[in-house]
Each structure stands twice: as structure tokens, then as C-alpha cells.
Tab-separated table of C-alpha atoms and ligand atoms in Angstrom:
chain	number	residue	atom	x	y	z
A	1	UNK	CA	66.481	-342.706	-119.812
A	2	UNK	CA	66.526	-345.726	-122.154
A	3	UNK	CA	69.313	-345.576	-124.716
A	4	UNK	CA	70.217	-341.895	-124.740
A	5	UNK	CA	71.616	-340.687	-128.073
A	6	UNK	CA	75.235	-339.521	-127.726
A	7	UNK	CA	76.989	-337.476	-130.412
A	8	UNK	CA	80.635	-336.569	-129.723
A	9	UNK	CA	82.556	-333.580	-131.079
A	10	UNK	CA	86.257	-333.359	-130.252
A	11	UNK	CA	88.926	-330.991	-131.468
A	12	UNK	CA	91.541	-328.422	-130.487
A	13	UNK	CA	91.018	-325.061	-128.769
A	14	UNK	CA	89.167	-322.417	-130.726
A	15	UNK	CA	87.943	-324.645	-133.546
A	16	UNK	CA	84.278	-323.754	-132.936
A	17	UNK	CA	83.157	-326.926	-131.163
A	18	UNK	CA	80.798	-325.127	-128.773
A	19	UNK	CA	79.059	-323.114	-131.477
A	20	UNK	CA	78.567	-326.196	-133.615
A	21	UNK	CA	77.590	-328.444	-130.693
A	22	UNK	CA	74.881	-325.981	-129.594
A	23	UNK	CA	73.401	-325.805	-133.081
A	24	UNK	CA	73.563	-329.531	-133.716
A	25	UNK	CA	71.967	-330.137	-130.310
A	26	UNK	CA	69.184	-327.688	-131.196
A	27	UNK	CA	68.652	-329.532	-134.483
A	28	UNK	CA	68.356	-332.822	-132.550
A	29	UNK	CA	66.317	-331.245	-129.677
A	30	UNK	CA	68.755	-332.488	-127.029
A	31	UNK	CA	71.152	-330.766	-124.562
A	32	UNK	CA	74.742	-330.020	-125.416
A	33	UNK	CA	77.493	-330.731	-122.909
A	34	UNK	CA	80.472	-328.374	-122.877
A	35	UNK	CA	83.075	-330.493	-121.069
A	36	UNK	CA	85.740	-327.797	-121.424
A	37	UNK	CA	83.470	-325.674	-119.204
A	38	UNK	CA	83.678	-328.400	-116.535
A	39	UNK	CA	87.496	-328.246	-116.535
A	40	UNK	CA	87.324	-324.448	-116.620
A	41	UNK	CA	84.859	-324.326	-113.705
A	42	UNK	CA	87.151	-326.502	-111.597
A	43	UNK	CA	90.108	-324.280	-112.532
A	44	UNK	CA	88.139	-321.139	-111.712
A	45	UNK	CA	86.913	-322.534	-108.387
A	46	UNK	CA	90.285	-323.873	-107.186
A	47	UNK	CA	92.354	-321.038	-108.667
A	48	UNK	CA	95.739	-320.478	-110.286
A	49	UNK	CA	98.462	-322.827	-109.074
A	50	UNK	CA	96.063	-325.264	-107.388
A	51	UNK	CA	97.057	-327.887	-109.986
A	52	UNK	CA	100.248	-328.235	-107.911
A	53	UNK	CA	98.400	-329.160	-104.712
A	54	UNK	CA	98.560	-332.674	-103.242
A	55	UNK	CA	96.223	-335.112	-104.950
A	56	UNK	CA	94.312	-335.688	-101.671
A	57	UNK	CA	93.715	-331.959	-101.273
A	58	UNK	CA	92.381	-331.652	-104.828
A	59	UNK	CA	90.237	-334.785	-104.375
A	60	UNK	CA	88.692	-333.340	-101.204
A	61	UNK	CA	87.617	-330.229	-103.100
A	62	UNK	CA	86.319	-332.242	-106.068
A	63	UNK	CA	84.229	-334.351	-103.683
A	64	UNK	CA	82.279	-331.171	-102.871
A	65	UNK	CA	81.443	-330.513	-106.524
A	66	UNK	CA	78.361	-331.623	-108.395
A	67	UNK	CA	77.538	-330.738	-112.001
A	68	UNK	CA	73.992	-330.386	-113.305
A	69	UNK	CA	72.565	-329.903	-116.795
A	70	UNK	CA	69.254	-328.534	-118.040
A	71	UNK	CA	67.809	-327.119	-121.253
A	72	UNK	CA	68.231	-327.915	-124.935
A	73	UNK	CA	70.539	-326.706	-127.701
A	74	UNK	CA	71.963	-323.228	-127.134
A	75	UNK	CA	69.721	-322.924	-124.060
A	76	UNK	CA	71.526	-325.781	-122.293
A	77	UNK	CA	72.703	-324.667	-118.849
A	78	UNK	CA	75.578	-326.377	-117.087
A	79	UNK	CA	75.736	-325.697	-113.369
A	80	UNK	CA	78.201	-326.371	-110.610
A	81	UNK	CA	76.594	-326.969	-107.220
A	82	UNK	CA	73.325	-325.601	-108.614
A	83	UNK	CA	74.923	-322.306	-109.748
A	84	UNK	CA	74.962	-321.790	-113.550
A	85	UNK	CA	78.526	-321.555	-114.844
A	86	UNK	CA	79.024	-318.014	-116.155
A	87	UNK	CA	81.165	-316.121	-118.628
A	88	UNK	CA	83.989	-315.551	-116.115
A	89	UNK	CA	85.544	-318.886	-117.128
A	90	UNK	CA	85.840	-317.910	-120.806
A	91	UNK	CA	89.228	-316.158	-120.837
A	92	UNK	CA	92.251	-317.716	-122.558
A	93	UNK	CA	94.009	-317.534	-119.153
A	94	UNK	CA	91.386	-319.718	-117.472
A	95	UNK	CA	91.589	-321.994	-120.532
A	96	UNK	CA	95.280	-322.521	-119.800
A	97	UNK	CA	94.564	-323.194	-116.107
A	98	UNK	CA	91.941	-325.728	-117.235
A	99	UNK	CA	94.497	-327.342	-119.526
A	100	UNK	CA	96.874	-327.649	-116.543
A	101	UNK	CA	94.193	-329.309	-114.394
A	102	UNK	CA	93.349	-331.528	-117.365
A	103	UNK	CA	96.771	-333.216	-117.100
A	104	UNK	CA	95.892	-334.526	-113.600
A	105	UNK	CA	94.470	-338.074	-113.402
A	106	UNK	CA	92.520	-337.132	-110.241
A	107	UNK	CA	90.613	-334.460	-112.162
A	108	UNK	CA	90.108	-336.572	-115.290
A	109	UNK	CA	88.795	-339.525	-113.255
A	110	UNK	CA	86.373	-337.267	-111.408
A	111	UNK	CA	85.081	-335.620	-114.587
A	112	UNK	CA	84.904	-338.884	-116.490
A	113	UNK	CA	82.434	-340.204	-113.917
A	114	UNK	CA	80.458	-336.943	-113.926
A	115	UNK	CA	80.281	-336.829	-117.732
A	116	UNK	CA	79.332	-340.481	-118.121
A	117	UNK	CA	76.655	-340.084	-115.454
A	118	UNK	CA	75.127	-337.176	-117.402
A	119	UNK	CA	75.254	-339.406	-120.484
A	120	UNK	CA	73.069	-341.990	-118.748
A	121	UNK	CA	70.415	-339.384	-117.932
A	122	UNK	CA	70.426	-337.241	-121.094
A	123	UNK	CA	70.870	-337.574	-124.812
A	124	UNK	CA	73.825	-335.304	-125.538
A	125	UNK	CA	75.951	-333.564	-128.087
A	126	UNK	CA	79.113	-333.791	-125.974
A	127	UNK	CA	82.095	-331.672	-126.970
A	128	UNK	CA	85.659	-331.656	-125.673
A	129	UNK	CA	88.962	-333.423	-126.246
A	130	UNK	CA	88.317	-337.065	-125.310
A	131	UNK	CA	84.580	-337.516	-125.838
A	132	UNK	CA	84.876	-340.044	-128.668
A	133	UNK	CA	87.998	-341.779	-127.392
A	134	UNK	CA	87.554	-342.143	-123.612
A	135	UNK	CA	84.237	-340.873	-122.276
A	136	UNK	CA	81.739	-342.161	-124.855
A	137	UNK	CA	83.691	-344.710	-126.944
A	138	UNK	CA	80.431	-346.415	-128.004
A	139	UNK	CA	78.737	-343.241	-129.279
A	140	UNK	CA	77.133	-343.909	-132.671
A	141	UNK	CA	78.180	-340.528	-134.122
A	142	UNK	CA	81.659	-339.094	-133.583
A	143	UNK	CA	83.223	-335.998	-135.141
A	144	UNK	CA	86.650	-334.431	-134.944
A	145	UNK	CA	86.776	-330.759	-135.941
A	146	UNK	CA	90.128	-329.296	-136.919
A	147	UNK	CA	91.521	-326.028	-138.337
A	148	UNK	CA	94.944	-324.396	-138.593
A	149	UNK	CA	96.265	-322.560	-135.514
A	150	UNK	CA	96.237	-319.281	-137.463
A	151	UNK	CA	92.593	-319.665	-138.448
A	152	UNK	CA	91.570	-320.592	-134.891
A	153	UNK	CA	93.420	-317.577	-133.474
A	154	UNK	CA	91.699	-315.367	-136.075
A	155	UNK	CA	88.270	-316.705	-135.125
A	156	UNK	CA	88.946	-316.116	-131.416
A	157	UNK	CA	90.260	-312.628	-132.214
A	158	UNK	CA	87.101	-311.708	-134.121
A	159	UNK	CA	84.928	-313.151	-131.330
A	160	UNK	CA	86.712	-311.080	-128.647
A	161	UNK	CA	86.505	-307.926	-130.793
A	162	UNK	CA	82.763	-308.483	-131.281
A	163	UNK	CA	82.402	-308.732	-127.494
A	164	UNK	CA	84.360	-305.469	-127.147
A	165	UNK	CA	87.112	-307.300	-125.246
A	166	UNK	CA	90.837	-306.578	-125.682
A	167	UNK	CA	92.554	-308.957	-128.111
A	168	UNK	CA	96.059	-309.355	-129.552
A	169	UNK	CA	96.319	-311.732	-132.489
A	170	UNK	CA	99.996	-312.607	-131.951
A	171	UNK	CA	99.438	-313.383	-128.260
A	172	UNK	CA	96.292	-315.405	-129.047
A	173	UNK	CA	98.159	-317.473	-131.653
A	174	UNK	CA	100.904	-318.256	-129.127
A	175	UNK	CA	98.407	-319.114	-126.364
A	176	UNK	CA	96.401	-321.441	-128.599
A	177	UNK	CA	99.541	-323.162	-129.925
A	178	UNK	CA	100.803	-323.679	-126.355
A	179	UNK	CA	97.478	-325.125	-125.191
A	180	UNK	CA	97.323	-327.400	-128.266
A	181	UNK	CA	100.750	-328.740	-127.483
A	182	UNK	CA	99.804	-329.512	-123.873
A	183	UNK	CA	96.399	-331.024	-124.794
A	184	UNK	CA	97.884	-333.245	-127.520
A	185	UNK	CA	100.886	-334.436	-125.531
A	186	UNK	CA	99.574	-335.122	-122.017
A	187	UNK	CA	99.862	-338.687	-120.733
A	188	UNK	CA	96.180	-339.181	-119.868
A	189	UNK	CA	93.467	-338.910	-122.539
A	190	UNK	CA	95.413	-336.719	-124.981
A	191	UNK	CA	93.591	-334.905	-127.753
A	192	UNK	CA	93.372	-337.287	-130.691
A	193	UNK	CA	90.643	-338.186	-133.182
A	194	UNK	CA	88.823	-341.421	-132.362
A	195	UNK	CA	89.444	-344.050	-135.045
A	196	UNK	CA	85.776	-344.071	-135.946
A	197	UNK	CA	85.404	-340.258	-135.920
A	198	UNK	CA	84.556	-338.276	-139.029
A	199	UNK	CA	87.244	-335.581	-139.275
A	200	UNK	CA	86.174	-332.221	-140.676
A	201	UNK	CA	88.898	-329.684	-141.483
A	202	UNK	CA	87.024	-326.408	-141.076
A	203	UNK	CA	89.913	-324.084	-141.998
A	204	UNK	CA	88.239	-322.871	-145.193
A	205	UNK	CA	84.620	-323.598	-144.221
A	206	UNK	CA	82.067	-321.203	-142.776
A	207	UNK	CA	79.738	-322.114	-139.889
A	208	UNK	CA	76.825	-322.984	-142.188
A	209	UNK	CA	78.961	-325.466	-144.103
A	210	UNK	CA	80.286	-327.103	-140.936
A	211	UNK	CA	76.787	-327.415	-139.478
A	212	UNK	CA	75.521	-328.915	-142.741
A	213	UNK	CA	78.336	-331.507	-142.625
A	214	UNK	CA	77.451	-332.391	-139.022
A	215	UNK	CA	73.718	-332.670	-139.777
A	216	UNK	CA	74.514	-334.905	-142.749
A	217	UNK	CA	76.654	-337.064	-140.483
A	218	UNK	CA	73.796	-337.769	-138.058
A	219	UNK	CA	71.039	-338.076	-140.674
B	1	LIG	O1	87.318	-326.568	-124.834
B	1	LIG	P1	87.915	-325.585	-123.823
B	1	LIG	O2	88.867	-324.613	-124.450
B	1	LIG	O3	86.876	-324.888	-123.027
B	1	LIG	O4	88.746	-326.524	-122.807
B	1	LIG	C1	89.586	-325.996	-121.807
B	1	LIG	C2	90.671	-326.997	-121.476
B	1	LIG	O5	90.096	-328.120	-120.804
B	1	LIG	C3	91.416	-327.591	-122.657
B	1	LIG	O6	92.564	-326.834	-123.034
B	1	LIG	C4	91.795	-328.975	-122.206
B	1	LIG	C5	90.745	-329.310	-121.191
B	1	LIG	N1	89.750	-330.280	-121.681
B	1	LIG	C6	90.098	-331.610	-121.680
B	1	LIG	O7	91.229	-331.949	-121.354
B	1	LIG	N2	89.180	-332.548	-122.016
B	1	LIG	C7	87.947	-332.185	-122.396
B	1	LIG	N3	87.067	-333.124	-122.716
B	1	LIG	C8	87.594	-330.827	-122.451
B	1	LIG	C9	88.524	-329.883	-122.100
């Protein structure tokens, strides 16, 4: 594809990046790329504790993995080895495993290549932690979404309750704070706003307001 359009959305866990990325991608009629799902899928496939394996052993397993993308907006489907990635990766526990794998250069290098390759084939709203800083530094539109830990834990709590899943607000707050700390302080590609990113503090905003701000930003 000639000159795909890349929009990046970075930010901490639970800030609503996926929801917003899907809707912005729908507005632009392009796919959205959930890069957290790529880290989660690797974590889910290799399993708890595998982040402590030898680098060569992890590399050998990564070499067997291929990510695909199809669809537009909220209908975008990310697949691993032709199998759509499902809801099983969406627990806070798998999120923490993903965060552990995300500290490993071998995993980041592998996913960087996979993400950039998708960005040559598709226009994307790409969301994650290092989209605007490392993966797509030349993207014309970059956003950084933020919100307080308490508000993010509340949002996650409400989401789990709506799904009928068990949820404990105190535990969720601790888990999100722990993951933030690890994502912001790792040596490779830590979570930080790109210099040219528009930062939106969503703590007191509803989804409609955030989406309106994003649409304005790409208009
Ligand atoms: O966005 P998420 O909660 O699904 O991401 C899961 C973990 O993956 C997150 O805690 C850190 C890691 N991650 C990353 O390091 N870089 C990205 N671009 C996306 C996710």
C-alpha cells in the first residue's frame, strides 16, 4: 500500500485505548491494531514463567509465530498463526504476564518487526505503549491517553461487572499500579508520551468526549 495512514494511541493500562482506537478506526474506515493483544497472545501461548527461559528458547518459539490482521474498526481481527486471538487473553493476570514478556528485548524486537510490517500493508490506528515513540515515530497523528490509577481501576471494575466476571476494586487498583510501574520503568521502550503526541487526560471525560477530541486531532 502506498503511504498508509498511521495514527498512534499510547497510554497506561486500563485507560480505554482499545475502545477509543476501535471507534477512531471505524471513523477513518481503517483497521485498528491492538499491540497489547500481541504481547498477551505470546504470554498466553508460552505460559506463566516462560519469560525466564533462555533467550534462544524464546526466540525459537517466536520464530513459529505469525500475526495477521483483517477487518476495519471494531471488526478488526488480529490472528496468531491464522487463529483469531480470543477473549482468554483479557484477564489482568495475563496482562501481567504480557508486561513481564514486554521487558525482554527478544520479544520487543520480534514484535517491533511484526508491527512495522503490518504498518506497511495497512493504514492503522495502532494502540499500545511505544507506538508513537519506537514503532511508528513518523506517524502524522500521535495521542497519549492518561487517567488516574483510581479512575482506570474503576473503569475496569465496571467493565468486569458488566461482563458478569468477578472483580475486586482494591485488587484491581493494586494490579494496575504494579503494571504501570513495570511498563514505565523497563529499560527497553518504556511507556512515555512521544514528544509530538497530543496528551489527553481522560480522568473526568466520558467516552464521547474523548472520541470527539481524537476525531478533532485527525481532522
Ligand atoms: O494494553 P494491554 O494491557 O493489553 O498490554 C498488556 C501489556 O503488554 C502491557 O502491560 C505492557 C505490554 N505492552 C507493551 O509493552 N507495549 C505495547 N505496545 C503494548 C503492550
